[in-house]
mmCIF file of C-alpha atoms in Angstrom:
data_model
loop_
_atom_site.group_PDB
_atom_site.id
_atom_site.type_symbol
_atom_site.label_atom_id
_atom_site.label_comp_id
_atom_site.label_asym_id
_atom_site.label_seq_id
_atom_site.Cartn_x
_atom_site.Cartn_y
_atom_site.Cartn_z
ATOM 1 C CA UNK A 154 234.855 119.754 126.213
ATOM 2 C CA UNK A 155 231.207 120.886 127.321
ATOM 3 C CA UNK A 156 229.577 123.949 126.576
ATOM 4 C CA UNK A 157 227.285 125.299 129.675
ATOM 5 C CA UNK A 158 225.355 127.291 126.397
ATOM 6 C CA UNK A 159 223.896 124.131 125.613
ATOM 7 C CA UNK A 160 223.308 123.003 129.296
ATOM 8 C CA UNK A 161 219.035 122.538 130.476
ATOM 9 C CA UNK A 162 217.062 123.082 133.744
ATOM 10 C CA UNK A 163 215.340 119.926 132.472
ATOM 11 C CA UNK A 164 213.586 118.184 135.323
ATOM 12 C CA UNK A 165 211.925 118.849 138.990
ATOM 13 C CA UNK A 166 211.899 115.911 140.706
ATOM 14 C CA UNK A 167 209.016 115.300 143.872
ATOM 15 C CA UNK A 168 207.922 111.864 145.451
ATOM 16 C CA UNK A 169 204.424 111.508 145.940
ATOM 17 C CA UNK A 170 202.322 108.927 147.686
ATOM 18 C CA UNK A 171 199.809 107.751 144.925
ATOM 19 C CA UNK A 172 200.962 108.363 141.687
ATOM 20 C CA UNK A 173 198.038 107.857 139.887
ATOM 21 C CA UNK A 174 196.343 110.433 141.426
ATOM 22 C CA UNK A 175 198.781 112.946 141.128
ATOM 23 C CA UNK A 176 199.298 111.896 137.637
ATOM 24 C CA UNK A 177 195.658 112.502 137.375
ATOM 25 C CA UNK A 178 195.407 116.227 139.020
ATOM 26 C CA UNK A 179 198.563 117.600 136.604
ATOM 27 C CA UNK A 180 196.490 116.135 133.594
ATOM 28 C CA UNK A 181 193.046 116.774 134.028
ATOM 29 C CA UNK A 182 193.442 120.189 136.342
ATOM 30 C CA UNK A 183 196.314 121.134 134.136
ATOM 31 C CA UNK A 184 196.303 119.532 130.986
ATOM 32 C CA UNK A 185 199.873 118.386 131.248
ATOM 33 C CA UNK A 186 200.656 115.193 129.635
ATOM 34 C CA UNK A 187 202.579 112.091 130.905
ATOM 35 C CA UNK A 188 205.271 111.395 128.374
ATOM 36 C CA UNK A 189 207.495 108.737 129.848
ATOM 37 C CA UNK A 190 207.630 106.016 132.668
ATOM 38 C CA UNK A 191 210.305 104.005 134.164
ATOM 39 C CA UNK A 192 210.243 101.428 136.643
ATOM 40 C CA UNK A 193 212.958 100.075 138.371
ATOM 41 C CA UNK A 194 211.431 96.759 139.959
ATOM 42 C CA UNK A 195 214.464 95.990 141.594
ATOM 43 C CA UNK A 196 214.512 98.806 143.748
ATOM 44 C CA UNK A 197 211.036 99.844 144.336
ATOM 45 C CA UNK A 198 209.990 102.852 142.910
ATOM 46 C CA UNK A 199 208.939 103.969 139.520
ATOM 47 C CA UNK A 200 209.394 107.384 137.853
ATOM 48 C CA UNK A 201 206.653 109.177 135.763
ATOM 49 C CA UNK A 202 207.567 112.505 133.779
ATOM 50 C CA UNK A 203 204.859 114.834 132.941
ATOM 51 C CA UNK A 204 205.199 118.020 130.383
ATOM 52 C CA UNK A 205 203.196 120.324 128.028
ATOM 53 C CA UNK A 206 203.311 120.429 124.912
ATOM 54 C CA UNK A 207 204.868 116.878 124.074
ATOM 55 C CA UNK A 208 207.307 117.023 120.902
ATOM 56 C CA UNK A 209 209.214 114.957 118.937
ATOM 57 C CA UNK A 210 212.706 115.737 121.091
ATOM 58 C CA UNK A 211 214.696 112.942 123.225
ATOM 59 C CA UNK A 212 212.723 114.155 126.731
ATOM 60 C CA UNK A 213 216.199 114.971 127.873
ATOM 61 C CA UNK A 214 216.480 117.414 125.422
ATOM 62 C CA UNK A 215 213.587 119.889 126.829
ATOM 63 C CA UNK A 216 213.146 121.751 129.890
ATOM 64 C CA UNK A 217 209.529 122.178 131.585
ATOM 65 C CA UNK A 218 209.431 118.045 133.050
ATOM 66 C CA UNK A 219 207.725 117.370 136.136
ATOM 67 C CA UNK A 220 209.371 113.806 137.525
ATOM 68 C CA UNK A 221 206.921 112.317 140.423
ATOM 69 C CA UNK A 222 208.500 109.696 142.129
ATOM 70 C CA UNK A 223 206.779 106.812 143.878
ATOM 71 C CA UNK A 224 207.754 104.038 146.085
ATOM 72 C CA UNK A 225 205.990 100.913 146.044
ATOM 73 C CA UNK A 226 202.899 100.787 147.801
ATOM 74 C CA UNK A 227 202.889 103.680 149.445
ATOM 75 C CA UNK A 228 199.636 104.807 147.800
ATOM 76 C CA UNK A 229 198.156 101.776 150.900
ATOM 77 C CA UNK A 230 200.521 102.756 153.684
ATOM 78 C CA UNK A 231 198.183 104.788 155.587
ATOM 79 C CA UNK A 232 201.218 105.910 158.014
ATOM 80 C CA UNK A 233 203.428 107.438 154.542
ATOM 81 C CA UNK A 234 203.055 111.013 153.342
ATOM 82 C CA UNK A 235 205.689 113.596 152.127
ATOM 83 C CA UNK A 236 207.265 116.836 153.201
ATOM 84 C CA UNK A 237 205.802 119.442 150.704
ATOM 85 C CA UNK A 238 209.048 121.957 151.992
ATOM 86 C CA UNK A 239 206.722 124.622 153.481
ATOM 87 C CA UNK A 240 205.532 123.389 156.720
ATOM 88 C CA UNK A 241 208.723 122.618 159.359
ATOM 89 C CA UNK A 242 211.132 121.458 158.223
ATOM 90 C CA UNK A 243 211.203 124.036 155.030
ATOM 91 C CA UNK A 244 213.577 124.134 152.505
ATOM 92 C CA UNK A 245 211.432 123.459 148.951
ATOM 93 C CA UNK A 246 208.872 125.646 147.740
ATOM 94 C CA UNK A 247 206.922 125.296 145.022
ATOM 95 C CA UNK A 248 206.622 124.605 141.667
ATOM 96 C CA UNK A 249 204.973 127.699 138.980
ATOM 97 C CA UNK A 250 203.048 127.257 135.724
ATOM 98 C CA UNK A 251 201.696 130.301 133.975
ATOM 99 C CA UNK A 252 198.561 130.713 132.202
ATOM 100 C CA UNK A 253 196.960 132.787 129.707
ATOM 101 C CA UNK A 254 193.894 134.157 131.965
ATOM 102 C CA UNK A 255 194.551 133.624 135.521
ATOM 103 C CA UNK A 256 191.014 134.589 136.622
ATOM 104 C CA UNK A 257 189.404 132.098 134.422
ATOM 105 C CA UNK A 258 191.950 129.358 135.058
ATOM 106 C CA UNK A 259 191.418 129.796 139.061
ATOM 107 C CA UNK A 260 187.469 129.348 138.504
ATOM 108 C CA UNK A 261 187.782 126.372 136.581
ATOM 109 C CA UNK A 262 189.632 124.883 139.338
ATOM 110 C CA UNK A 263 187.490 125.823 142.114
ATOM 111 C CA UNK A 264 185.053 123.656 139.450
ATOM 112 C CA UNK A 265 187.280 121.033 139.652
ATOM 113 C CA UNK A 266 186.961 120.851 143.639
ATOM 114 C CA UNK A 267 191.017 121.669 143.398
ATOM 115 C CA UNK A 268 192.147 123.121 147.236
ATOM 116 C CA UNK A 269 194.048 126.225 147.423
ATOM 117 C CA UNK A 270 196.655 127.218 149.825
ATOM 118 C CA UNK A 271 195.960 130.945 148.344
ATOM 119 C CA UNK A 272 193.032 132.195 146.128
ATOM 120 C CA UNK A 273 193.373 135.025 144.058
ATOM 121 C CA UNK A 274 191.500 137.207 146.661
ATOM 122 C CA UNK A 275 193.595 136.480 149.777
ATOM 123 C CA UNK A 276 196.828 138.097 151.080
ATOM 124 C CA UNK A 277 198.136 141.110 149.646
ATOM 125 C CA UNK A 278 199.250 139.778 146.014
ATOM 126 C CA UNK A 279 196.569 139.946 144.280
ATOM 127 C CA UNK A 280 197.881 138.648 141.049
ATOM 128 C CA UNK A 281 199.172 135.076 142.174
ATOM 129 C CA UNK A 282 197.611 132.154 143.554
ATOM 130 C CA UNK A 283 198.467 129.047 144.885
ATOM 131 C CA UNK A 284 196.903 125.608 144.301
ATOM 132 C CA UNK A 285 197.500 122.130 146.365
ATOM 133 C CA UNK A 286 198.349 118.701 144.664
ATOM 134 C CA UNK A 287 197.124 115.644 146.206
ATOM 135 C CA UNK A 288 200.235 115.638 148.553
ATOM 136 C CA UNK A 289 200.237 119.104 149.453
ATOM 137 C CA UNK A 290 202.894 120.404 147.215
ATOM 138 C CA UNK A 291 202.003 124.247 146.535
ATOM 139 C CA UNK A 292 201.393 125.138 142.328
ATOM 140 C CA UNK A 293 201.720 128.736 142.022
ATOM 141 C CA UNK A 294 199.769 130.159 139.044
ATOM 142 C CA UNK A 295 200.837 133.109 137.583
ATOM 143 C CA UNK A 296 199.290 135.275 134.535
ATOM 144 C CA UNK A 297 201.903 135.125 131.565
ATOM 145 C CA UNK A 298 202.999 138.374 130.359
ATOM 146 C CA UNK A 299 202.372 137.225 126.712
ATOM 147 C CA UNK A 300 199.065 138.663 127.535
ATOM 148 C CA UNK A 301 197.133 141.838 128.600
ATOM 149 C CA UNK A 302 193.437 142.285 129.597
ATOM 150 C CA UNK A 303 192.984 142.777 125.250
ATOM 151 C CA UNK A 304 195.022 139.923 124.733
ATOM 152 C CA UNK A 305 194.188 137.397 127.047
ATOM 153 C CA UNK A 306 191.483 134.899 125.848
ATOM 154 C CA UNK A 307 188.170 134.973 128.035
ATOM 155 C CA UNK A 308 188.250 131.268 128.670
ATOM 156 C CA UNK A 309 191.579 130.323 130.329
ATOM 157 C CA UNK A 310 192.893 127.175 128.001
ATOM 158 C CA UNK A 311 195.917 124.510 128.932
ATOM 159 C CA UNK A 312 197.348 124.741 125.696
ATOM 160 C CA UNK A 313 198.919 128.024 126.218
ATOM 161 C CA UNK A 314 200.359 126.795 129.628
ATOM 162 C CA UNK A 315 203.567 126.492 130.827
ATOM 163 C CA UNK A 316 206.030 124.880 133.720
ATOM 164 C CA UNK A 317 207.528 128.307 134.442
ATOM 165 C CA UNK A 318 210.409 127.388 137.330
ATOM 166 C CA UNK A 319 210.684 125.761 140.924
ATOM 167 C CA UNK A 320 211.331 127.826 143.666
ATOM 168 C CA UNK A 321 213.755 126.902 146.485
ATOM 169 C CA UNK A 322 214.535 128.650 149.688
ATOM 170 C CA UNK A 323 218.274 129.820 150.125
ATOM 171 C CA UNK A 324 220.520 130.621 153.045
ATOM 172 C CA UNK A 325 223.161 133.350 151.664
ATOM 173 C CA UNK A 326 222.109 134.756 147.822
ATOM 174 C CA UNK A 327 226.168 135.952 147.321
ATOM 175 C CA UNK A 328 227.021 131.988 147.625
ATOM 176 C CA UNK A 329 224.148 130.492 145.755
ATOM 177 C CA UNK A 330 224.198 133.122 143.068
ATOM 178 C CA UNK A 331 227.816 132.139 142.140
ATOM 179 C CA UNK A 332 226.878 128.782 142.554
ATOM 180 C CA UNK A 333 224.056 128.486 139.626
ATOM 181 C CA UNK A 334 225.842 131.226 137.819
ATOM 182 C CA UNK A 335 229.662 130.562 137.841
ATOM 183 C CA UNK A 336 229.110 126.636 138.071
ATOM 184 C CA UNK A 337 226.000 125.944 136.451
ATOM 185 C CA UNK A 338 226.350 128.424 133.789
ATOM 186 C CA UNK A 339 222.606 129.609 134.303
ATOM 187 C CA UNK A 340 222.160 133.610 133.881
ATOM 188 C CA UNK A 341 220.197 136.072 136.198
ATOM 189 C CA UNK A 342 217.436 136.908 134.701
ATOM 190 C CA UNK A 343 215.549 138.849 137.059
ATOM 191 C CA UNK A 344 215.724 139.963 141.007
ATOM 192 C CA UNK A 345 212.266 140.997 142.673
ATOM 193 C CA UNK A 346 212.524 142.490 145.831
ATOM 194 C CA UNK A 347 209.923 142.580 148.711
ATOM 195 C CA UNK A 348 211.393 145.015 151.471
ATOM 196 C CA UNK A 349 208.152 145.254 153.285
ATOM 197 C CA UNK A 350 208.129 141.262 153.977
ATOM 198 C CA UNK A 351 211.926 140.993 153.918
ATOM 199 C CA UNK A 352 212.591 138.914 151.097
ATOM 200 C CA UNK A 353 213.961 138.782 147.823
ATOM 201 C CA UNK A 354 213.154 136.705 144.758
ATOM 202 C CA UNK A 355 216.550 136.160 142.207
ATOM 203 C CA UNK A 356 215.106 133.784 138.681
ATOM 204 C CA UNK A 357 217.842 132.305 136.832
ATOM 205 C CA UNK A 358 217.644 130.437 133.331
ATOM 206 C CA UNK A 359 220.117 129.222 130.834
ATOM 207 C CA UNK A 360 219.072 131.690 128.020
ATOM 208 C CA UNK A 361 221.323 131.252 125.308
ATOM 209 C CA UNK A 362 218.760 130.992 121.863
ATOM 210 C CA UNK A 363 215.825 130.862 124.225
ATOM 211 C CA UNK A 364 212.878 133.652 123.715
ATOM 212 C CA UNK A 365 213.810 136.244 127.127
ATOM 213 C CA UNK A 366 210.865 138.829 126.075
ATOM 214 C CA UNK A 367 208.122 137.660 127.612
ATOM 215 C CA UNK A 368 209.864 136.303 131.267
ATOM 216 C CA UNK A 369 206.571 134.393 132.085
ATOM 217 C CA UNK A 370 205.954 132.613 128.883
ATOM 218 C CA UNK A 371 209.062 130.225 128.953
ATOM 219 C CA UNK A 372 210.200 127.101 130.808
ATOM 220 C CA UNK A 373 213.242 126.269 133.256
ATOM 221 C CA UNK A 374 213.260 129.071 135.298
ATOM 222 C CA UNK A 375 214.986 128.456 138.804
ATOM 223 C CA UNK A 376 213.585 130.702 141.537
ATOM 224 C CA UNK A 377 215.837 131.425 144.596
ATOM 225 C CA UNK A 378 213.887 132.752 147.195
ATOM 226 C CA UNK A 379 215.926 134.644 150.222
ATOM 227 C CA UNK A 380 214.646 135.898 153.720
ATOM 228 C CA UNK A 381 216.471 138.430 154.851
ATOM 229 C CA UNK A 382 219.094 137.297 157.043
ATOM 230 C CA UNK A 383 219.325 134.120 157.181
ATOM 231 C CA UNK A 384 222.856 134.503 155.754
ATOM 232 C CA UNK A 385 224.021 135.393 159.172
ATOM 233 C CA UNK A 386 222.213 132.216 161.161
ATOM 234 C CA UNK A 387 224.840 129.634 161.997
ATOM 235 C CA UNK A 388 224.465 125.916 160.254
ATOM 236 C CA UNK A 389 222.138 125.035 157.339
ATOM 237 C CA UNK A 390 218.676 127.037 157.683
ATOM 238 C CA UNK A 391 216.806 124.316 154.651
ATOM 239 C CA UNK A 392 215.934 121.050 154.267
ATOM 240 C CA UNK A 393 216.823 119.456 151.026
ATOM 241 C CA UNK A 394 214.150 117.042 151.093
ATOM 242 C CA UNK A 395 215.954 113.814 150.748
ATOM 243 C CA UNK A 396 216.815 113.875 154.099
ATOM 244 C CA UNK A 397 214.070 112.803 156.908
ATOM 245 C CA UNK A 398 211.100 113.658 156.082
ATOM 246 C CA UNK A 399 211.278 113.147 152.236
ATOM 247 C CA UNK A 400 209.133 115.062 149.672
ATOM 248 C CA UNK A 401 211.165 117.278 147.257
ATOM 249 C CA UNK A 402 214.126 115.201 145.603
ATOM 250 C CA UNK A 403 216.382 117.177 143.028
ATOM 251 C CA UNK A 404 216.080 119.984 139.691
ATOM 252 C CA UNK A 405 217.659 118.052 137.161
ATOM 253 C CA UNK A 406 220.225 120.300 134.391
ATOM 254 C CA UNK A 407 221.051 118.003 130.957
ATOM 255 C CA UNK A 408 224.287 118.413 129.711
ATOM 256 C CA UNK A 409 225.910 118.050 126.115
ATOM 257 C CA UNK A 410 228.597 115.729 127.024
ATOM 258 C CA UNK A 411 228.272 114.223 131.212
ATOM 259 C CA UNK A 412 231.651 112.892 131.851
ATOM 260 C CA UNK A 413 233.177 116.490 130.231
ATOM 261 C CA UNK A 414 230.641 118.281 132.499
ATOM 262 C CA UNK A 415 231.624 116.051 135.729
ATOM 263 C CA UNK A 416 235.223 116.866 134.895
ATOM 264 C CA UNK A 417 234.922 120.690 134.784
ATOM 265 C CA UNK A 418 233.092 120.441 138.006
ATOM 266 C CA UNK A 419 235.428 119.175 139.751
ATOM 267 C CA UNK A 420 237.383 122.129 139.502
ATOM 268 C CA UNK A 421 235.181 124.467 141.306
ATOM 269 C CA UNK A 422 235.749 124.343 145.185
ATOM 270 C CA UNK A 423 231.618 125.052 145.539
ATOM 271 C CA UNK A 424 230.710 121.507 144.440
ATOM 272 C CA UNK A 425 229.961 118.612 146.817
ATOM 273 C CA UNK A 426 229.381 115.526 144.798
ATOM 274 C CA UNK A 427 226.803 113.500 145.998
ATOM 275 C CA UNK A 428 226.749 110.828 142.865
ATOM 276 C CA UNK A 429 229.095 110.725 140.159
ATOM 277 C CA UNK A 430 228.525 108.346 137.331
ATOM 278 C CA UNK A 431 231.133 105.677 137.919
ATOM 279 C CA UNK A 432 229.167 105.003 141.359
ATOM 280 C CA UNK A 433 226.373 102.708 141.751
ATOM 281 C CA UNK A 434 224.302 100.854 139.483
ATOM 282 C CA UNK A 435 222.836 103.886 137.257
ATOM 283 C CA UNK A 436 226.217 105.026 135.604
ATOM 284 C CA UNK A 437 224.895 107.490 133.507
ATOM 285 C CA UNK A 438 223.550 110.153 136.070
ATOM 286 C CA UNK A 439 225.594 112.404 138.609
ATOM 287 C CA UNK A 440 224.439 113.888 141.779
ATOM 288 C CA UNK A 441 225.751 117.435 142.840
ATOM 289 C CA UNK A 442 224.790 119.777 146.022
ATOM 290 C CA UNK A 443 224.417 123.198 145.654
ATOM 291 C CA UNK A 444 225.223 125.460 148.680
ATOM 292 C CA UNK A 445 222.244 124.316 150.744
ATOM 293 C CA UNK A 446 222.608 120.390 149.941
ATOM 294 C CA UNK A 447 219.717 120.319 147.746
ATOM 295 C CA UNK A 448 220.613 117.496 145.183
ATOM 296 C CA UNK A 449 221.278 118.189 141.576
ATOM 297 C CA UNK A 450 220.809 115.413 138.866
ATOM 298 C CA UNK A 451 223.047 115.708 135.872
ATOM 299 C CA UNK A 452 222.324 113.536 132.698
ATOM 300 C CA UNK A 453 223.320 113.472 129.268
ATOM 301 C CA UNK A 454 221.458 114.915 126.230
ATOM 302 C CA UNK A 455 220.220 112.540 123.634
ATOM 303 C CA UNK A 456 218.160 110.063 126.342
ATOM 304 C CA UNK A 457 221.519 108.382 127.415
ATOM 305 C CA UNK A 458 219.852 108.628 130.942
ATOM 306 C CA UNK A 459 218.418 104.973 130.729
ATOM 307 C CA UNK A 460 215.955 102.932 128.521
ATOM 308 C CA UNK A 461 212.662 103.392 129.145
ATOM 309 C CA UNK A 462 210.593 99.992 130.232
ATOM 310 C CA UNK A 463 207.957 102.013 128.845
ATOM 311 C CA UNK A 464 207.577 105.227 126.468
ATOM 312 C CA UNK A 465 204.304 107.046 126.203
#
């Protein structure tokens, strides 16, 4: 049996170009801290995971990890880059961490020489920005709501930080919604809508002992992001990122018990199996696609995933 209660939006999964310098900009600009690495020599690429707060748990056992994936030597292949899923072809959006003082946290960027895709100051919300990585991913930075103007500290601090949610573009909400909800198990947590732009925002989470008061204060949040009517275009509208050009790779849900969970998948007509764990070398992961191929890791809890080559 599996229990979808004890399921986790653990992982976000990107490749970058030059991981050290990515790893870099989320620790120094962010203050998140690199907490495992794996490398896989025989095929090329290495994995770094990145969180706050690092604990005692398994790191499949927490939600709010950042995986950056990088190929070998692509960090001197002046011809590589990535698709950061917001300039053609779109389909990825970004990923959000919330802070305690967003004004002070956006200065002491701009200190850092970190580029923006949107200051605080520009468009019309004026209470979100948007910061570039080295490879042109988008970080959104959002003021938690664990804090008002008495609350909030007057120097913006890292430790209070969090890896809110991802955000990925959707072609029809009806089919995605049931998707997350009815096969994933993850609950609607909130639905933001933007008539005057033509969009609507639905953030899902698996919720079950997790603290729901303050919605900006937690981790693994998914963000579904919908323009209005794009339900009605015919074919796929996104890119999942794994197809050419690469950049955005999977979201990554832990489960108590992976062969149980792969077996109760397979009885919803929704799921396209990309992976499961009988194929290929790596038998303990499972690839699904959601409604708009985007890829969806599964592992186990408990770091059955693999053994690390080396554990930070």
């Amino acid at each position: 049996m599996t229990d979808t209660n004890k399921y986790l939006f653990n992982h976000t999964m990107v490749r970058v170009k030059d991981a050290q310098k990515s790893i870099k900009f989320y620790e120094d600009v962010f203050g998140m801290k690199l907490i495992r690495t794996d490398d896989f020599p025989e095929a090329k690429f290495t994995l770094y995971y990145l969180a706050f707060r690092p604990d005692n748990k398994p790191w499949t056992d927490r939600e709010g990890v950042l995986e950056l994936t990088q190929n070998y030597g692509t960090q001197d292949d002046d011809s590589y880059s990535v698709s950061n899923g917001n300039k053609d072809p779109k389909g990825y959006g970004h990923i959000a961490i919330t802070v305690d003082n967003i004004e002070s946290c956006c200065e002491q960027l701009e200190a850092k020489g970190v580029r923006f895709q949107k200051k605080l100051t520009d468009g019309r919300q004026k209470n979100i920005a948007f910061a570039l990585d080295p490879d042109e991913y988008w970080v959104e930075i959002v003021q938690s709501d664990a804090y008002d103007d008495a609350s909030k500290p007057s120097v913006s601090s890292p430790d209070s930080y969090h890896f809110h949610h991802t955000m990925i573009r959707i072609k029809d909400p009806k089919v995605s919604l049931k998707f997350y909800q009815e096969v994933l198990g993850m609950t609607l947590i909130r639905t933001k809508e933007f008539e005057a732009a033509k969009f609507t925002l639905y953030f899902l989470a698996y919720t079950d002992s997790r603290d729901n008061t303050h919605l900006w204060n937690r981790e693994g949040v998914l963000e579904l992001t919908w323009n209005w009517g794009t339900e009605n275009e015919e074919g796929p509208v996104y890119h999942n990122g794994n197809d050419k050009p690469q950049g955005f790779g999977h979201i990554c849900v832990s489960v108590d018990d992976l062969q149980a969970a792969c077996k109760r998948l397979d009885g919803f007509d929704l799921v396209q199996w990309q992976k499961r764990p009988e194929e290929g070398r790596m038998k303990h992961i499972a690839f699904i696609r959601d409604p708009d191929n985007y890829w969806i890791e599964l592992i186990a809890h408990e770091g059955t995933f693999f053994k690390a080559k080396h554990s930070l």
